Amino acid sequence: MSKAVVSTLYDSDVFRMACRQFDQAADAINLPEEIRDRTKYPRRCIAVSLPVKRDNGAVTVFEGYRVQHNLSTGPSKGGIRYHENVTLGEVAALAMWMSWKCSLVGLPYGGAKGGIIVNPRELSPGELEHLSRRYMQELIGFVGPQQDIPAPDVGTNEQIMAWMMDTYSNHVGHICPGVVTGKPIALGGSQGRREATGAGVAYLVDKYLVDMKIPINGVSVAIQGFGNVGSEAALALSSMGAKIVAISDYTGAIYNAAGIDIKKALTYLQSERILKDFGGGEAISNEQLLETECTVLIPAALERVITKENAPKLKCRLLAEGANGPTTNEADRVLERRGDIEVIPDVLCNSGGVIVSYFEWLQNLQSFYWTRDEVIEKLHGILDRAKESVEYQKRKFKFGRRLAALTLGIARVAEAKQRRGLFP
Ligand code: NAD
């Protein structure tokens, strides 16, 4: 069987990492050669130039991407990241993980991801609005409720989703809330979406602690990244009785063995926008946070922070991957050899976000809105089933938990592609 002729378009550490995960999973389930490359590589990518008139009259051109990894199992779905280090390879890796995640938890979506190379903190609200509208305008031919449905990710939020929804709706001539998820409630957002990813992480942490026979009350938790995912996980876990001993953002980390007052940290963040000088504990670095002695460690910022260098030094019992791709392939091998840390892999751990995004899209398509309790109950049902299927796969084939989750996700996408056949 001849191999794919693949360009270097996506080549990067993070894309190679996602490919190695795929190869390992494909080998583990003996995925037929003829379906491997079709399943592995992104279907298409769109690169756009985004000129924005700045407040001072100058024009800056930003670069943005959208990668649609898989369109065989439904419209594609995935967040949009605004960050100065975005690359096409990173977006492609994140899109690939979205495919396995949606498939693992049984959503009728393929995976996608978008990104713009920009530090959003350096733009005024007006400039941010122009950039977001321009990005959606450029993507209009490629997105839509039945094509590709963006959502928030690092550096984007409900307001940005509102601008994008408005831009798309103006283009089609009527309100079209189902084109993006993670919108404000006033524009068709779902109850429970804002907190869904972090609350889902907390829900699974609680379930795994039960399996490990560790009572959640008083358990110590360290969280890297105090944005949407990290702060919501912190709130949910502290309401369950856990003690949050460390939090961080891009400016640094805070440690307090007695527990950090999460509500106070959030109030501080609302006024100051960064955690620096919050007090409430001892200032440490983001690297030190990862090596903090704690029961639960939650990376909830960016990829590839747990490496072969720091993996031997982790002092947690449970690693709950709120972020996408936080653990490198080499670090995975270290953790496997150590055998004393349970890992909830990203594709399962942070899937609460896309699950409630799916609920939001369903509500938009039906113009029929659910209560918060209905959302939470259905979210828990899907997370329970996904956890159960991962644990079954893990036991049956004696896989690590990441391999169990990835093989389930990948096998379903591959089967769908095989059943559809190859369009001549
Ligand atoms: P966010 O922008 O709301 O928050 C990101 C946080 O990480 C911020 O506190 C930021 O200061 C911090 N951060 C950035 N760079 C850092 C660095 N170098 N060191 C330490 N902290 C740093 O983003 P988010 O939506 O919370 O996403 C966080 C992670 O969760 C990402 O990996 C994202 O892909 C993943 N995720 C998000 C969602 C969602 O619904 N938002 C869903 C699934 C997965």
Tab-separated table of C-alpha atoms and ligand atoms in Angstrom:
chain	number	residue	atom	x	y	z
A	1	MET	CA	0.000	0.000	0.000
A	2	SER	CA	1.540	3.351	-0.945
A	3	LYS	CA	1.887	5.972	1.789
A	4	ALA	CA	0.403	9.446	1.691
A	5	VAL	CA	2.365	12.111	-0.097
A	6	VAL	CA	2.322	14.693	2.637
A	7	SER	CA	3.638	18.230	2.446
A	8	THR	CA	5.315	20.037	5.292
A	9	LEU	CA	2.345	22.394	5.605
A	10	TYR	CA	1.448	21.338	9.142
A	11	ASP	CA	4.895	20.257	10.278
A	12	SER	CA	5.510	21.281	13.893
A	13	ASP	CA	6.205	19.639	17.248
A	14	VAL	CA	2.544	19.647	18.189
A	15	PHE	CA	1.308	18.234	14.860
A	16	ARG	CA	3.943	15.493	14.986
A	17	MET	CA	2.802	14.748	18.541
A	18	ALA	CA	-0.832	14.345	17.428
A	19	CYS	CA	0.327	12.160	14.495
A	20	ARG	CA	2.376	9.912	16.794
A	21	GLN	CA	-0.661	9.474	19.046
A	22	PHE	CA	-2.688	8.539	15.975
A	23	ASP	CA	-0.064	6.063	14.699
A	24	GLN	CA	0.156	4.383	18.083
A	25	ALA	CA	-3.630	4.036	18.310
A	26	ALA	CA	-3.924	2.848	14.687
A	27	ASP	CA	-1.280	0.169	15.324
A	28	ALA	CA	-2.974	-0.897	18.551
A	29	ILE	CA	-6.260	-1.632	16.760
A	30	ASN	CA	-4.673	-2.839	13.501
A	31	LEU	CA	-6.406	-0.131	11.534
A	32	PRO	CA	-6.273	-1.227	7.876
A	33	GLU	CA	-3.554	0.573	5.919
A	34	GLU	CA	-5.953	1.798	3.234
A	35	ILE	CA	-7.975	3.837	5.739
A	36	ARG	CA	-5.125	5.197	7.912
A	37	ASP	CA	-3.958	8.259	6.031
A	38	ARG	CA	-7.492	9.271	5.073
A	39	THR	CA	-8.427	9.212	8.739
A	40	LYS	CA	-5.264	10.881	9.979
A	41	TYR	CA	-4.732	13.968	7.826
A	42	PRO	CA	-6.923	17.098	7.844
A	43	ARG	CA	-9.518	17.331	5.079
A	44	ARG	CA	-8.717	20.964	4.317
A	45	CYS	CA	-7.331	24.201	5.677
A	46	ILE	CA	-8.144	27.799	4.952
A	47	ALA	CA	-5.573	30.548	5.545
A	48	VAL	CA	-6.764	34.148	5.559
A	49	SER	CA	-5.255	37.632	5.724
A	50	LEU	CA	-7.179	39.958	7.995
A	51	PRO	CA	-6.568	43.688	7.553
A	52	VAL	CA	-7.750	45.710	10.551
A	53	LYS	CA	-7.887	49.492	10.802
A	54	ARG	CA	-6.318	50.378	14.146
A	55	ASP	CA	-7.583	53.135	16.433
A	56	ASN	CA	-4.623	55.312	15.382
A	57	GLY	CA	-5.559	55.043	11.690
A	58	ALA	CA	-2.843	52.511	10.749
A	59	VAL	CA	-3.750	49.181	9.147
A	60	THR	CA	-2.394	45.898	10.520
A	61	VAL	CA	-2.781	42.625	8.629
A	62	PHE	CA	-3.247	39.565	10.853
A	63	GLU	CA	-3.039	35.954	9.682
A	64	GLY	CA	-5.750	33.436	10.544
A	65	TYR	CA	-6.496	29.768	9.867
A	66	ARG	CA	-9.308	27.276	9.974
A	67	VAL	CA	-8.513	23.581	9.693
A	68	GLN	CA	-11.350	21.135	9.062
A	69	HIS	CA	-10.004	17.738	9.929
A	70	ASN	CA	-12.970	15.497	9.307
A	71	LEU	CA	-16.291	16.162	7.593
A	72	SER	CA	-17.354	12.525	7.217
A	73	THR	CA	-19.402	12.186	10.387
A	74	GLY	CA	-21.261	15.512	10.444
A	75	PRO	CA	-20.442	19.202	10.290
A	76	SER	CA	-17.064	19.946	11.819
A	77	LYS	CA	-16.791	21.553	15.237
A	78	GLY	CA	-14.038	23.286	17.160
A	79	GLY	CA	-12.907	26.461	18.868
A	80	ILE	CA	-11.101	29.548	17.611
A	81	ARG	CA	-7.890	30.571	19.360
A	82	TYR	CA	-6.456	34.091	19.526
A	83	HIS	CA	-2.830	33.809	20.619
A	84	GLU	CA	0.467	35.228	19.449
A	85	ASN	CA	2.008	31.744	19.058
A	86	VAL	CA	-0.751	30.208	16.905
A	87	THR	CA	0.618	28.215	13.955
A	88	LEU	CA	-1.113	26.248	11.212
A	89	GLY	CA	0.415	23.055	12.630
A	90	GLU	CA	-1.002	23.755	16.084
A	91	VAL	CA	-4.452	24.445	14.656
A	92	ALA	CA	-4.267	21.200	12.648
A	93	ALA	CA	-3.302	19.167	15.738
A	94	LEU	CA	-6.133	20.728	17.741
A	95	ALA	CA	-8.556	19.946	14.871
A	96	MET	CA	-7.413	16.322	14.847
A	97	TRP	CA	-8.013	15.997	18.599
A	98	MET	CA	-11.493	17.485	18.123
A	99	SER	CA	-12.308	14.674	15.675
A	100	TRP	CA	-11.355	11.953	18.178
A	101	LYS	CA	-13.108	13.776	21.036
A	102	CYS	CA	-16.437	14.239	19.237
A	103	SER	CA	-16.310	10.646	18.076
A	104	LEU	CA	-15.395	9.303	21.526
A	105	VAL	CA	-18.336	10.979	23.258
A	106	GLY	CA	-20.714	10.143	20.387
A	107	LEU	CA	-21.445	13.580	18.923
A	108	PRO	CA	-22.470	13.808	15.238
A	109	TYR	CA	-19.545	16.088	14.393
A	110	GLY	CA	-16.160	16.002	12.744
A	111	GLY	CA	-13.287	18.002	14.204
A	112	ALA	CA	-12.070	21.487	13.295
A	113	LYS	CA	-10.136	24.323	14.872
A	114	GLY	CA	-9.336	27.932	14.045
A	115	GLY	CA	-6.793	30.462	15.126
A	116	ILE	CA	-5.470	33.961	14.562
A	117	ILE	CA	-1.890	35.012	15.284
A	118	VAL	CA	-2.644	37.890	17.638
A	119	ASN	CA	-2.251	38.879	21.255
A	120	PRO	CA	-5.855	39.948	21.966
A	121	ARG	CA	-4.746	41.947	24.999
A	122	GLU	CA	-2.945	44.355	22.655
A	123	LEU	CA	-6.153	45.273	20.760
A	124	SER	CA	-8.851	47.710	21.838
A	125	PRO	CA	-12.416	46.330	22.020
A	126	GLY	CA	-13.172	48.014	18.674
A	127	GLU	CA	-10.116	46.506	16.986
A	128	LEU	CA	-10.990	43.088	18.399
A	129	GLU	CA	-14.498	43.399	16.981
A	130	HIS	CA	-13.169	44.332	13.505
A	131	LEU	CA	-10.715	41.426	13.554
A	132	SER	CA	-13.387	38.917	14.625
A	133	ARG	CA	-15.918	40.110	12.038
A	134	ARG	CA	-13.296	40.070	9.290
A	135	TYR	CA	-12.272	36.518	10.170
A	136	MET	CA	-15.889	35.311	9.995
A	137	GLN	CA	-16.428	37.229	6.749
A	138	GLU	CA	-13.455	35.444	5.166
A	139	LEU	CA	-14.761	32.047	6.297
A	140	ILE	CA	-18.379	32.500	5.222
A	141	GLY	CA	-18.148	29.987	2.374
A	142	PHE	CA	-16.747	27.331	4.676
A	143	VAL	CA	-18.755	27.602	7.908
A	144	GLY	CA	-22.446	27.261	8.766
A	145	PRO	CA	-24.745	25.193	11.001
A	146	GLN	CA	-24.441	22.208	8.625
A	147	GLN	CA	-20.815	22.788	7.612
A	148	ASP	CA	-18.535	23.902	10.400
A	149	ILE	CA	-19.488	25.430	13.749
A	150	PRO	CA	-16.826	27.431	15.634
A	151	ALA	CA	-16.743	28.059	19.406
A	152	PRO	CA	-14.485	29.838	21.925
A	153	ASP	CA	-10.984	28.634	22.822
A	154	VAL	CA	-7.929	30.358	24.316
A	155	GLY	CA	-8.227	34.143	23.979
A	156	THR	CA	-11.813	34.179	22.668
A	157	ASN	CA	-15.106	34.483	24.531
A	158	GLU	CA	-18.895	34.932	24.317
A	159	GLN	CA	-18.630	38.484	22.967
A	160	ILE	CA	-16.405	37.385	20.098
A	161	MET	CA	-18.866	34.585	19.285
A	162	ALA	CA	-21.677	37.188	19.280
A	163	TRP	CA	-19.819	39.350	16.716
A	164	MET	CA	-19.147	36.313	14.532
A	165	MET	CA	-22.771	35.165	14.708
A	166	ASP	CA	-23.937	38.680	13.808
A	167	THR	CA	-21.557	38.875	10.826
A	168	TYR	CA	-22.734	35.513	9.469
A	169	SER	CA	-26.416	36.366	10.089
A	170	ASN	CA	-26.070	39.661	8.201
A	171	HIS	CA	-24.623	37.737	5.294
A	172	VAL	CA	-27.440	35.154	5.084
A	173	GLY	CA	-30.126	37.763	5.767
A	174	HIS	CA	-31.660	36.319	8.921
A	175	ILE	CA	-30.519	35.449	12.425
A	176	CYS	CA	-28.561	32.212	12.389
A	177	PRO	CA	-27.546	31.353	15.958
A	178	GLY	CA	-26.471	27.781	15.056
A	179	VAL	CA	-23.369	28.974	13.181
A	180	VAL	CA	-21.305	29.301	16.388
A	181	THR	CA	-21.644	28.058	19.967
A	182	GLY	CA	-20.498	29.571	23.234
A	183	LYS	CA	-22.695	32.622	22.577
A	184	PRO	CA	-24.250	34.881	25.238
A	185	ILE	CA	-27.578	33.495	26.525
A	186	ALA	CA	-29.335	36.560	25.038
A	187	LEU	CA	-28.323	35.416	21.534
A	188	GLY	CA	-29.203	31.742	21.799
A	189	GLY	CA	-26.368	30.600	24.057
A	190	SER	CA	-27.072	27.584	26.235
A	191	GLN	CA	-27.539	27.504	29.954
A	192	GLY	CA	-24.424	25.926	31.427
A	193	ARG	CA	-22.141	26.426	28.378
A	194	ARG	CA	-19.796	28.947	29.968
A	195	GLU	CA	-18.948	26.585	32.815
A	196	ALA	CA	-19.355	23.318	30.862
A	197	THR	CA	-15.690	22.489	30.170
A	198	GLY	CA	-14.406	23.249	33.680
A	199	ALA	CA	-17.459	21.750	35.370
A	200	GLY	CA	-17.054	18.614	33.202
A	201	VAL	CA	-13.399	18.363	34.267
A	202	ALA	CA	-14.478	18.640	37.922
A	203	TYR	CA	-17.227	16.038	37.451
A	204	LEU	CA	-14.761	13.510	36.005
A	205	VAL	CA	-12.120	14.288	38.648
A	206	ASP	CA	-14.717	13.492	41.304
A	207	LYS	CA	-15.683	10.211	39.563
A	208	TYR	CA	-12.050	9.090	39.194
A	209	LEU	CA	-11.268	9.991	42.819
A	210	VAL	CA	-14.167	7.728	43.835
A	211	ASP	CA	-12.589	4.909	41.759
A	212	MET	CA	-9.264	5.621	43.475
A	213	LYS	CA	-11.033	5.561	46.859
A	214	ILE	CA	-9.877	9.100	47.692
A	215	PRO	CA	-12.576	11.278	49.308
A	216	ILE	CA	-12.824	14.628	47.497
A	217	ASN	CA	-13.283	16.550	50.704
A	218	GLY	CA	-10.044	18.420	51.482
A	219	VAL	CA	-8.198	16.976	48.474
A	220	SER	CA	-5.488	19.358	47.167
A	221	VAL	CA	-5.723	20.611	43.571
A	222	ALA	CA	-3.209	22.622	41.482
A	223	ILE	CA	-4.477	24.272	38.297
A	224	GLN	CA	-2.337	25.770	35.536
A	225	GLY	CA	-4.304	28.423	33.619
A	226	PHE	CA	-7.101	30.395	35.257
A	227	GLY	CA	-9.180	31.211	32.192
A	228	ASN	CA	-12.524	29.745	31.234
A	229	VAL	CA	-11.582	26.103	31.855
A	230	GLY	CA	-9.259	26.515	34.849
A	231	SER	CA	-11.398	28.967	36.807
A	232	GLU	CA	-14.639	27.022	36.270
A	233	ALA	CA	-12.927	23.772	37.287
A	234	ALA	CA	-11.598	25.559	40.401
A	235	LEU	CA	-15.051	26.874	41.322
A	236	ALA	CA	-16.738	23.509	40.807
A	237	LEU	CA	-14.073	21.547	42.695
A	238	SER	CA	-13.998	23.949	45.627
A	239	SER	CA	-17.799	23.715	45.862
A	240	MET	CA	-17.331	19.915	46.100
A	241	GLY	CA	-15.010	20.381	49.105
A	242	ALA	CA	-11.608	20.255	47.371
A	243	LYS	CA	-8.853	22.699	48.335
A	244	ILE	CA	-7.314	24.649	45.453
A	245	VAL	CA	-3.676	25.071	46.497
A	246	ALA	CA	-2.260	26.600	43.298
A	247	ILE	CA	-3.563	28.611	40.329
A	248	SER	CA	-1.811	30.503	37.543
A	249	ASP	CA	-2.111	32.583	34.426
A	250	TYR	CA	0.444	33.698	31.849
A	251	THR	CA	1.928	36.170	34.359
A	252	GLY	CA	2.818	33.532	36.973
A	253	ALA	CA	1.412	31.258	39.673
A	254	ILE	CA	0.252	31.433	43.290
A	255	TYR	CA	0.609	28.703	45.912
A	256	ASN	CA	-1.202	28.486	49.241
A	257	ALA	CA	-1.163	25.197	51.164
A	258	ALA	CA	-4.201	26.313	53.173
A	259	GLY	CA	-6.257	26.838	49.998
A	260	ILE	CA	-6.795	29.852	47.727
A	261	ASP	CA	-10.031	31.837	47.924
A	262	ILE	CA	-11.233	31.218	44.359
A	263	LYS	CA	-14.102	33.714	44.399
A	264	LYS	CA	-11.707	36.430	45.597
A	265	ALA	CA	-9.217	35.511	42.842
A	266	LEU	CA	-11.994	35.796	40.238
A	267	THR	CA	-13.112	39.186	41.537
A	268	TYR	CA	-9.491	40.359	41.426
A	269	LEU	CA	-9.140	39.055	37.867
A	270	GLN	CA	-12.272	40.884	36.762
A	271	SER	CA	-10.834	44.235	37.779
A	272	GLU	CA	-7.097	43.701	37.122
A	273	ARG	CA	-7.316	41.167	34.203
A	274	ILE	CA	-4.165	39.362	35.446
A	275	LEU	CA	-3.409	37.337	38.602
A	276	LYS	CA	-0.053	39.048	39.185
A	277	ASP	CA	-0.004	40.767	42.604
A	278	PHE	CA	-3.267	39.091	43.650
A	279	GLY	CA	-1.550	37.929	46.839
A	280	GLY	CA	-3.553	35.216	48.542
A	281	GLY	CA	-0.448	33.024	48.644
A	282	GLU	CA	3.195	32.699	47.722
A	283	ALA	CA	4.254	33.655	44.179
A	284	ILE	CA	5.745	30.692	42.280
A	285	SER	CA	6.422	30.008	38.592
A	286	ASN	CA	4.194	28.070	36.192
A	287	GLU	CA	6.887	25.380	36.068
A	288	GLN	CA	6.899	25.066	39.864
A	289	LEU	CA	3.110	24.792	39.859
A	290	LEU	CA	3.280	21.638	37.745
A	291	GLU	CA	5.629	20.036	40.271
A	292	THR	CA	3.570	21.078	43.300
A	293	GLU	CA	2.691	18.363	45.771
A	294	CYS	CA	-1.052	17.830	45.302
A	295	THR	CA	-3.588	15.076	44.748
A	296	VAL	CA	-4.990	16.476	41.493
A	297	LEU	CA	-3.043	18.417	38.856
A	298	ILE	CA	-5.051	20.154	36.132
A	299	PRO	CA	-3.160	21.709	33.230
A	300	ALA	CA	-5.710	24.132	31.741
A	301	ALA	CA	-3.612	26.470	29.583
A	302	LEU	CA	-1.626	25.369	26.518
A	303	GLU	CA	-0.122	22.258	24.903
A	304	ARG	CA	3.093	20.410	25.690
A	305	VAL	CA	3.687	21.643	29.238
A	306	ILE	CA	4.241	18.176	30.729
A	307	THR	CA	7.503	17.014	29.217
A	308	LYS	CA	10.046	14.244	29.709
A	309	GLU	CA	11.965	16.693	31.937
A	310	ASN	CA	9.202	17.450	34.446
A	311	ALA	CA	7.146	14.223	34.179
A	312	PRO	CA	9.478	12.380	36.596
A	313	LYS	CA	8.985	15.229	39.092
A	314	LEU	CA	5.174	15.400	39.140
A	315	LYS	CA	3.833	14.853	42.649
A	316	CYS	CA	0.130	14.351	41.947
A	317	ARG	CA	-1.997	11.202	42.027
A	318	LEU	CA	-4.414	12.245	39.286
A	319	LEU	CA	-3.557	14.258	36.160
A	320	ALA	CA	-6.743	15.722	34.687
A	321	GLU	CA	-6.067	17.240	31.260
A	322	GLY	CA	-8.262	20.333	31.024
A	323	ALA	CA	-6.067	21.705	28.213
A	324	ASN	CA	-5.740	20.016	24.839
A	325	GLY	CA	-2.466	18.179	24.303
A	326	PRO	CA	-0.720	19.185	27.555
A	327	THR	CA	1.367	15.979	27.748
A	328	THR	CA	4.077	15.191	25.173
A	329	ASN	CA	4.530	11.651	23.803
A	330	GLU	CA	7.789	11.298	25.758
A	331	ALA	CA	6.131	12.451	28.994
A	332	ASP	CA	3.365	9.909	28.394
A	333	ARG	CA	5.964	7.152	28.330
A	334	VAL	CA	7.505	8.440	31.587
A	335	LEU	CA	4.089	8.471	33.271
A	336	GLU	CA	3.347	4.968	32.001
A	337	ARG	CA	6.640	3.694	33.401
A	338	ARG	CA	5.999	5.421	36.732
A	339	GLY	CA	2.537	3.885	36.970
A	340	ASP	CA	1.618	5.898	40.096
A	341	ILE	CA	-0.373	8.678	38.381
A	342	GLU	CA	-3.829	8.158	36.881
A	343	VAL	CA	-4.354	10.261	33.733
A	344	ILE	CA	-7.721	11.499	32.469
A	345	PRO	CA	-6.776	12.216	28.822
A	346	ASP	CA	-7.803	15.497	27.221
A	347	VAL	CA	-10.234	13.967	24.698
A	348	LEU	CA	-12.322	12.686	27.605
A	349	CYS	CA	-11.445	15.165	30.364
A	350	ASN	CA	-12.364	18.444	28.625
A	351	SER	CA	-15.170	17.053	26.445
A	352	GLY	CA	-17.850	18.787	28.556
A	353	GLY	CA	-17.295	21.928	26.474
A	354	VAL	CA	-18.114	20.422	23.103
A	355	ILE	CA	-20.934	18.344	24.596
A	356	VAL	CA	-22.757	21.454	25.815
A	357	SER	CA	-21.856	23.215	22.558
A	358	TYR	CA	-23.705	20.370	20.850
A	359	PHE	CA	-26.694	21.015	23.147
A	360	GLU	CA	-26.521	24.715	22.266
A	361	TRP	CA	-26.536	23.917	18.527
A	362	LEU	CA	-29.474	21.514	18.987
A	363	GLN	CA	-31.431	24.177	20.879
A	364	ASN	CA	-30.647	26.734	18.148
A	365	LEU	CA	-31.771	24.396	15.358
A	366	GLN	CA	-35.042	23.638	17.172
A	367	SER	CA	-35.576	27.112	18.693
A	368	PHE	CA	-36.482	25.203	21.826
A	369	TYR	CA	-34.489	26.031	24.926
A	370	TRP	CA	-33.623	23.816	27.893
A	371	THR	CA	-33.258	24.589	31.576
A	372	ARG	CA	-29.876	24.479	33.265
A	373	ASP	CA	-30.857	21.304	35.111
A	374	GLU	CA	-31.732	19.587	31.827
A	375	VAL	CA	-28.367	20.601	30.360
A	376	ILE	CA	-26.387	19.393	33.375
A	377	GLU	CA	-28.273	16.100	33.619
A	378	LYS	CA	-27.683	15.312	29.936
A	379	LEU	CA	-24.027	16.390	30.195
A	380	HIS	CA	-23.443	14.027	33.116
A	381	GLY	CA	-25.153	11.177	31.244
A	382	ILE	CA	-22.814	11.543	28.252
A	383	LEU	CA	-19.703	11.919	30.435
A	384	ASP	CA	-20.652	8.799	32.429
A	385	ARG	CA	-21.111	6.734	29.271
A	386	ALA	CA	-17.857	8.005	27.743
A	387	LYS	CA	-15.930	7.247	30.957
A	388	GLU	CA	-17.445	3.784	31.120
A	389	SER	CA	-16.541	3.000	27.505
A	390	VAL	CA	-12.958	4.201	28.033
A	391	GLU	CA	-12.597	2.078	31.183
A	392	TYR	CA	-14.025	-0.959	29.367
A	393	GLN	CA	-11.635	-0.517	26.435
A	394	LYS	CA	-8.728	-0.027	28.854
A	395	ARG	CA	-9.509	-3.246	30.725
A	396	LYS	CA	-10.351	-5.324	27.667
A	397	PHE	CA	-7.157	-4.568	25.742
A	398	LYS	CA	-4.881	-3.682	28.680
A	399	PHE	CA	-4.315	-0.214	27.169
A	400	GLY	CA	-3.289	2.948	28.971
A	401	ARG	CA	-6.239	5.318	29.387
A	402	ARG	CA	-5.139	7.712	26.619
A	403	LEU	CA	-4.725	4.868	24.171
A	404	ALA	CA	-8.126	3.473	25.190
A	405	ALA	CA	-9.813	6.840	24.541
A	406	LEU	CA	-7.978	7.501	21.275
A	407	THR	CA	-8.614	4.032	19.840
A	408	LEU	CA	-12.349	4.409	20.483
A	409	GLY	CA	-12.464	7.855	18.884
A	410	ILE	CA	-10.293	6.953	15.903
A	411	ALA	CA	-11.996	3.616	15.162
A	412	ARG	CA	-15.400	5.269	14.819
A	413	VAL	CA	-14.137	7.962	12.432
A	414	ALA	CA	-12.302	5.332	10.361
A	415	GLU	CA	-15.390	3.122	10.174
A	416	ALA	CA	-17.557	6.036	9.020
A	417	LYS	CA	-15.044	6.849	6.278
A	418	GLN	CA	-14.835	3.226	5.206
A	419	ARG	CA	-18.635	2.848	5.109
A	420	ARG	CA	-19.058	6.000	3.045
A	421	GLY	CA	-16.473	4.746	0.562
A	422	LEU	CA	-14.121	6.821	-1.488
A	423	PHE	CA	-15.734	9.374	-3.800
A	424	PRO	CA	-14.081	8.806	-7.181
B	1	NAD	P1	-8.664	31.051	28.224
B	1	NAD	O1	-8.066	31.985	27.256
B	1	NAD	O2	-9.972	31.366	28.826
B	1	NAD	O3	-7.624	30.809	29.418
B	1	NAD	C1	-6.295	30.417	29.210
B	1	NAD	C2	-5.548	30.591	30.523
B	1	NAD	O4	-4.212	30.098	30.363
B	1	NAD	C3	-5.418	32.048	30.959
B	1	NAD	O5	-5.494	32.108	32.367
B	1	NAD	C4	-4.014	32.412	30.486
B	1	NAD	O6	-3.450	33.491	31.209
B	1	NAD	C5	-3.308	31.122	30.772
B	1	NAD	N1	-2.058	30.971	30.039
B	1	NAD	C6	-1.787	31.345	28.760
B	1	NAD	N2	-0.503	31.081	28.483
B	1	NAD	C7	0.025	30.514	29.593
B	1	NAD	C8	1.295	30.027	29.934
B	1	NAD	N3	2.293	30.040	29.042
B	1	NAD	N4	1.478	29.519	31.178
B	1	NAD	C9	0.463	29.487	32.050
B	1	NAD	N5	-0.762	29.944	31.802
B	1	NAD	C10	-0.967	30.447	30.585
B	1	NAD	O7	-8.688	29.617	27.497
B	1	NAD	P2	-9.605	28.368	27.864
B	1	NAD	O8	-10.794	28.420	27.002
B	1	NAD	O9	-9.734	28.258	29.343
B	1	NAD	O10	-8.704	27.159	27.301
B	1	NAD	C11	-7.665	26.560	28.084
B	1	NAD	C12	-7.329	25.190	27.510
B	1	NAD	O11	-8.512	24.375	27.514
B	1	NAD	C13	-6.855	25.172	26.046
B	1	NAD	O12	-5.959	24.099	25.873
B	1	NAD	C14	-8.134	24.898	25.272
B	1	NAD	O13	-7.871	24.349	23.992
B	1	NAD	C15	-8.774	23.889	26.209
B	1	NAD	N6	-10.221	23.732	26.037
B	1	NAD	C16	-11.069	24.800	26.122
B	1	NAD	C17	-12.433	24.606	25.986
B	1	NAD	C18	-13.427	25.722	26.144
B	1	NAD	O14	-14.637	25.433	26.132
B	1	NAD	N7	-13.019	26.971	26.308
B	1	NAD	C19	-12.931	23.317	25.734
B	1	NAD	C20	-12.049	22.245	25.668
B	1	NAD	C21	-10.683	22.474	25.835
